[in-house]
Short mmCIF file of C-alpha atoms in Angstrom, two decimals:
data_model
loop_
_atom_site.label_atom_id
_atom_site.label_comp_id
_atom_site.label_asym_id
_atom_site.label_seq_id
_atom_site.Cartn_x
_atom_site.Cartn_y
_atom_site.Cartn_z
CA UNK A 1 25.24 0.23 60.09
CA UNK A 2 22.36 1.08 62.44
CA UNK A 3 23.38 4.72 62.55
CA UNK A 4 23.72 4.75 58.76
CA UNK A 5 20.22 3.33 58.29
CA UNK A 6 18.91 5.87 60.76
CA UNK A 7 20.38 8.80 58.86
CA UNK A 8 19.18 7.46 55.50
CA UNK A 9 15.61 8.00 56.71
CA UNK A 10 13.97 11.30 55.93
CA UNK A 11 13.39 13.84 58.66
CA UNK A 12 9.72 12.87 58.82
CA UNK A 13 10.61 9.19 59.23
CA UNK A 14 13.11 9.97 61.96
CA UNK A 15 10.20 11.18 64.04
CA UNK A 16 9.00 7.58 64.26
CA UNK A 17 12.29 5.99 65.28
CA UNK A 18 14.58 8.20 67.30
CA UNK A 19 12.63 11.16 68.64
CA UNK A 20 9.95 11.30 71.31
CA UNK A 21 7.01 11.04 71.50
CA UNK A 22 6.77 9.24 68.18
CA UNK A 23 9.55 6.76 68.72
CA UNK A 24 6.95 4.20 69.55
CA UNK A 25 7.85 1.54 67.02
CA UNK A 26 10.38 0.29 69.56
CA UNK A 27 7.72 -0.50 72.21
CA UNK A 28 6.21 -3.24 70.06
CA UNK A 29 7.38 -6.77 70.78
CA UNK A 30 7.43 -8.82 67.62
CA UNK A 31 5.01 -7.71 64.94
CA UNK A 32 2.12 -5.26 65.05
CA UNK A 33 -0.84 -4.33 62.88
CA UNK A 34 -1.74 -1.01 61.31
CA UNK A 35 -4.47 -0.45 63.90
CA UNK A 36 -1.90 -0.73 66.69
CA UNK A 37 0.52 1.61 64.92
CA UNK A 38 -2.22 4.20 64.37
CA UNK A 39 -3.40 4.05 67.96
CA UNK A 40 0.02 4.00 69.57
CA UNK A 41 1.95 6.36 67.27
CA UNK A 42 -0.70 9.00 66.57
CA UNK A 43 -0.92 11.91 68.95
CA UNK A 44 -0.60 15.63 69.20
CA UNK A 45 2.40 15.69 66.86
CA UNK A 46 1.42 12.99 64.37
CA UNK A 47 -1.95 12.45 62.71
CA UNK A 48 -3.31 9.02 61.82
CA UNK A 49 -2.76 9.82 58.12
CA UNK A 50 0.86 10.75 58.82
CA UNK A 51 1.34 7.44 60.64
CA UNK A 52 0.30 5.54 57.52
CA UNK A 53 2.58 7.65 55.31
CA UNK A 54 5.54 7.21 57.65
CA UNK A 55 4.94 3.46 57.99
CA UNK A 56 4.84 3.04 54.20
CA UNK A 57 8.04 5.06 53.87
CA UNK A 58 9.84 2.98 56.51
CA UNK A 59 8.69 -0.24 54.82
CA UNK A 60 9.96 1.11 51.48
CA UNK A 61 13.37 1.68 53.10
CA UNK A 62 13.32 -1.83 54.63
CA UNK A 63 13.61 -0.40 58.13
CA UNK A 64 10.27 -2.00 58.96
CA UNK A 65 9.40 -5.38 57.47
CA UNK A 66 5.85 -6.03 56.29
CA UNK A 67 4.35 -9.50 56.08
CA UNK A 68 0.92 -10.48 54.83
CA UNK A 69 -0.84 -12.85 57.23
CA UNK A 70 -4.35 -14.36 57.22
CA UNK A 71 -5.18 -11.90 60.04
CA UNK A 72 -4.00 -8.95 57.91
CA UNK A 73 -0.81 -7.09 57.18
CA UNK A 74 1.75 -7.22 60.00
CA UNK A 75 4.79 -5.01 60.52
CA UNK A 76 8.00 -5.64 62.41
CA UNK A 77 10.88 -3.37 63.24
CA UNK A 78 14.26 -5.00 62.64
CA UNK A 79 15.55 -6.06 66.06
CA UNK A 80 18.80 -4.04 66.07
CA UNK A 81 16.81 -0.96 65.08
CA UNK A 82 14.17 -1.71 67.70
CA UNK A 83 16.85 -1.90 70.39
CA UNK A 84 18.47 1.32 69.14
CA UNK A 85 15.10 3.07 68.97
CA UNK A 86 14.24 1.89 72.49
CA UNK A 87 17.47 3.35 73.84
CA UNK A 88 16.68 6.63 72.12
CA UNK A 89 13.15 6.56 73.50
CA UNK A 90 14.48 6.04 77.03
CA UNK A 91 16.96 8.90 76.57
CA UNK A 92 14.17 11.20 75.41
CA UNK A 93 12.22 10.74 78.63
CA UNK A 94 9.11 9.67 76.70
CA UNK A 95 9.25 5.94 77.35
CA UNK A 96 6.43 6.07 79.92
CA UNK A 97 4.12 7.86 77.47
CA UNK A 98 4.88 5.39 74.68
CA UNK A 99 4.43 2.40 76.97
CA UNK A 100 1.14 3.80 78.30
CA UNK A 101 -0.19 4.12 74.73
CA UNK A 102 0.94 0.58 73.97
CA UNK A 103 -0.64 -0.74 77.17
CA UNK A 104 -3.90 1.12 76.47
CA UNK A 105 -4.20 -0.32 73.00
CA UNK A 106 -3.54 -3.91 74.10
CA UNK A 107 -5.81 -3.66 77.13
CA UNK A 108 -8.64 -2.60 74.84
CA UNK A 109 -7.71 -5.31 72.32
CA UNK A 110 -7.74 -8.03 75.01
CA UNK A 111 -11.05 -6.83 76.41
CA UNK A 112 -12.74 -6.82 73.00
CA UNK A 113 -11.20 -10.15 71.99
CA UNK A 114 -12.31 -11.79 75.23
CA UNK A 115 -15.88 -10.57 74.70
CA UNK A 116 -15.97 -12.04 71.19
CA UNK A 117 -14.40 -15.43 71.85
CA UNK A 118 -17.72 -17.21 72.07
CA UNK A 119 -19.09 -15.65 68.90
CA UNK A 120 -18.91 -16.41 65.20
CA UNK A 121 -15.48 -14.76 64.91
CA UNK A 122 -13.84 -17.13 67.39
CA UNK A 123 -11.34 -18.61 64.92
CA UNK A 124 -10.19 -15.24 63.56
CA UNK A 125 -9.98 -13.76 67.07
CA UNK A 126 -7.83 -16.64 68.28
CA UNK A 127 -5.54 -16.24 65.26
CA UNK A 128 -5.23 -12.51 65.92
CA UNK A 129 -4.54 -13.14 69.62
CA UNK A 130 -1.77 -15.53 68.62
CA UNK A 131 -0.23 -12.82 66.40
CA UNK A 132 -0.47 -10.29 69.23
CA UNK A 133 0.81 -12.59 71.98
CA UNK A 134 4.28 -10.98 72.29
CA UNK A 135 2.69 -7.53 72.64
CA UNK A 136 0.07 -8.80 75.08
CA UNK A 137 2.80 -10.38 77.21
CA UNK A 138 4.86 -7.20 77.08
CA UNK A 139 1.86 -5.10 78.17
CA UNK A 140 1.04 -7.54 80.99
CA UNK A 141 4.65 -7.57 82.19
CA UNK A 142 4.63 -3.77 82.22
CA UNK A 143 1.48 -3.84 84.38
CA UNK A 144 3.10 -6.20 86.85
CA UNK A 145 6.44 -4.39 87.11
CA UNK A 146 5.52 -0.71 86.86
CA UNK A 147 4.07 1.04 89.90
#
């Protein structure tokens, strides 16, 4: 079934899931926001606008689930597809690049959130941090285990 869902996707969409360097959906743990997808997926081969188009297309195909939260729209790759995509990312040799982009985004997120915790946006920042906790943990673990 996973392979069938993979081949149902258009060629453009397949760039997000199975082919490096854009197979970055699999580096997210749990859900992620559009800002994270844009920062982590976009690069020399994929513009920010193309990220949005591809994300919408994958949501339309139910490969990625979208959920509206008080903190904004969140996206989540189905776990079997995330595992499959992660294997493909590892095979492509681009896992380090994808993980570095993920780490960079969440390092910046944590730094900005920490600076704003004593301000007027404290409640919304804490809610967003709660949503991002799986990704923050994943990024921290990567820092502690990768030389």
